[in-house]
Amino acid sequence: MAQQPSARRMATWIVAVVVVVIVVVGLLWVRKQRATRASTEATRQQVEEELYREGELGHRPGEVPTPQPVVPSPPTT
């Protein structure tokens, strides 16, 4: 006759299945986040290039503009 699995063996299998499900869901979430980030970056680059072509962007696409130093004007008396 086949022996019934013990409660300990069943608990081990349940824990293993729960861990696998958590890992799979986590990996799918990471993949989705990376895809979203890549899509957002591609869209940002396209918008920057379009704004640069239209003359509305004060710097070249992909460059971070550096602020001009503020030179205080001499006090007037």
Coordinates of C-alpha atoms in Angstrom, one line a residue:
M1 CA 0.0 0.0 0.0
A2 CA 1.1 3.5 -0.7
Q3 CA 2.0 5.5 2.4
Q4 CA 0.4 8.8 3.1
P5 CA 2.8 11.8 3.0
S6 CA 3.6 13.1 6.4
A7 CA 2.5 16.6 7.5
R8 CA 6.1 17.7 7.6
R9 CA 6.6 16.7 4.0
M10 CA 3.4 18.5 2.9
A11 CA 4.5 21.7 4.8
T12 CA 7.9 21.6 3.0
W13 CA 6.2 21.3 -0.4
I14 CA 3.8 24.2 0.4
V15 CA 6.7 26.4 1.5
A16 CA 8.6 25.5 -1.6
V17 CA 5.7 26.4 -3.9
V18 CA 5.1 29.7 -2.1
V19 CA 8.8 30.6 -2.4
V20 CA 8.8 29.8 -6.2
V21 CA 5.6 31.8 -6.7
I22 CA 7.1 34.8 -4.9
V23 CA 10.4 34.6 -6.9
V24 CA 8.5 34.3 -10.3
V25 CA 6.2 37.3 -9.4
G26 CA 9.3 39.3 -8.4
L27 CA 11.2 38.5 -11.6
L28 CA 8.1 39.5 -13.7
W29 CA 7.8 42.8 -11.8
V30 CA 11.5 43.6 -12.3
R31 CA 11.1 42.9 -16.0
K32 CA 8.1 45.1 -16.3
Q33 CA 9.9 47.9 -14.4
R34 CA 12.9 47.7 -16.8
A35 CA 10.6 47.7 -19.9
T36 CA 8.7 50.7 -18.6
R37 CA 11.9 52.6 -17.8
A38 CA 13.3 51.9 -21.3
S39 CA 10.1 53.1 -22.9
T40 CA 10.0 56.2 -20.8
E41 CA 13.6 57.0 -21.7
A42 CA 13.0 56.5 -25.4
T43 CA 10.0 58.8 -25.3
R44 CA 12.0 61.5 -23.4
Q45 CA 14.7 61.4 -26.0
Q46 CA 12.2 61.7 -28.8
V47 CA 10.6 64.7 -27.2
E48 CA 14.0 66.4 -26.5
E49 CA 15.0 66.0 -30.1
E50 CA 11.8 67.4 -31.3
L51 CA 12.0 70.4 -29.0
Y52 CA 15.6 71.0 -30.1
R53 CA 14.6 71.0 -33.7
E54 CA 11.8 73.4 -33.0
G55 CA 14.2 75.7 -31.1
E56 CA 12.4 75.4 -27.8
L57 CA 15.2 73.5 -26.0
G58 CA 18.1 75.7 -24.9
H59 CA 20.6 72.9 -25.1
R60 CA 21.5 69.9 -27.3
P61 CA 19.4 66.7 -26.6
G62 CA 20.9 64.5 -24.0
E63 CA 23.0 67.3 -22.4
V64 CA 22.3 68.7 -19.0
P65 CA 22.5 72.5 -19.1
T66 CA 24.7 74.1 -16.6
P67 CA 23.3 77.2 -14.9
Q68 CA 25.0 80.4 -15.6
P69 CA 26.7 82.0 -12.6
V70 CA 24.8 84.9 -11.2
V71 CA 27.0 88.0 -11.1
P72 CA 25.7 90.5 -8.6
S73 CA 25.5 94.1 -9.9
P74 CA 27.4 96.7 -8.1
P75 CA 25.3 98.7 -5.6
T76 CA 24.1 102.1 -6.8
T77 CA 24.4 105.1 -4.6

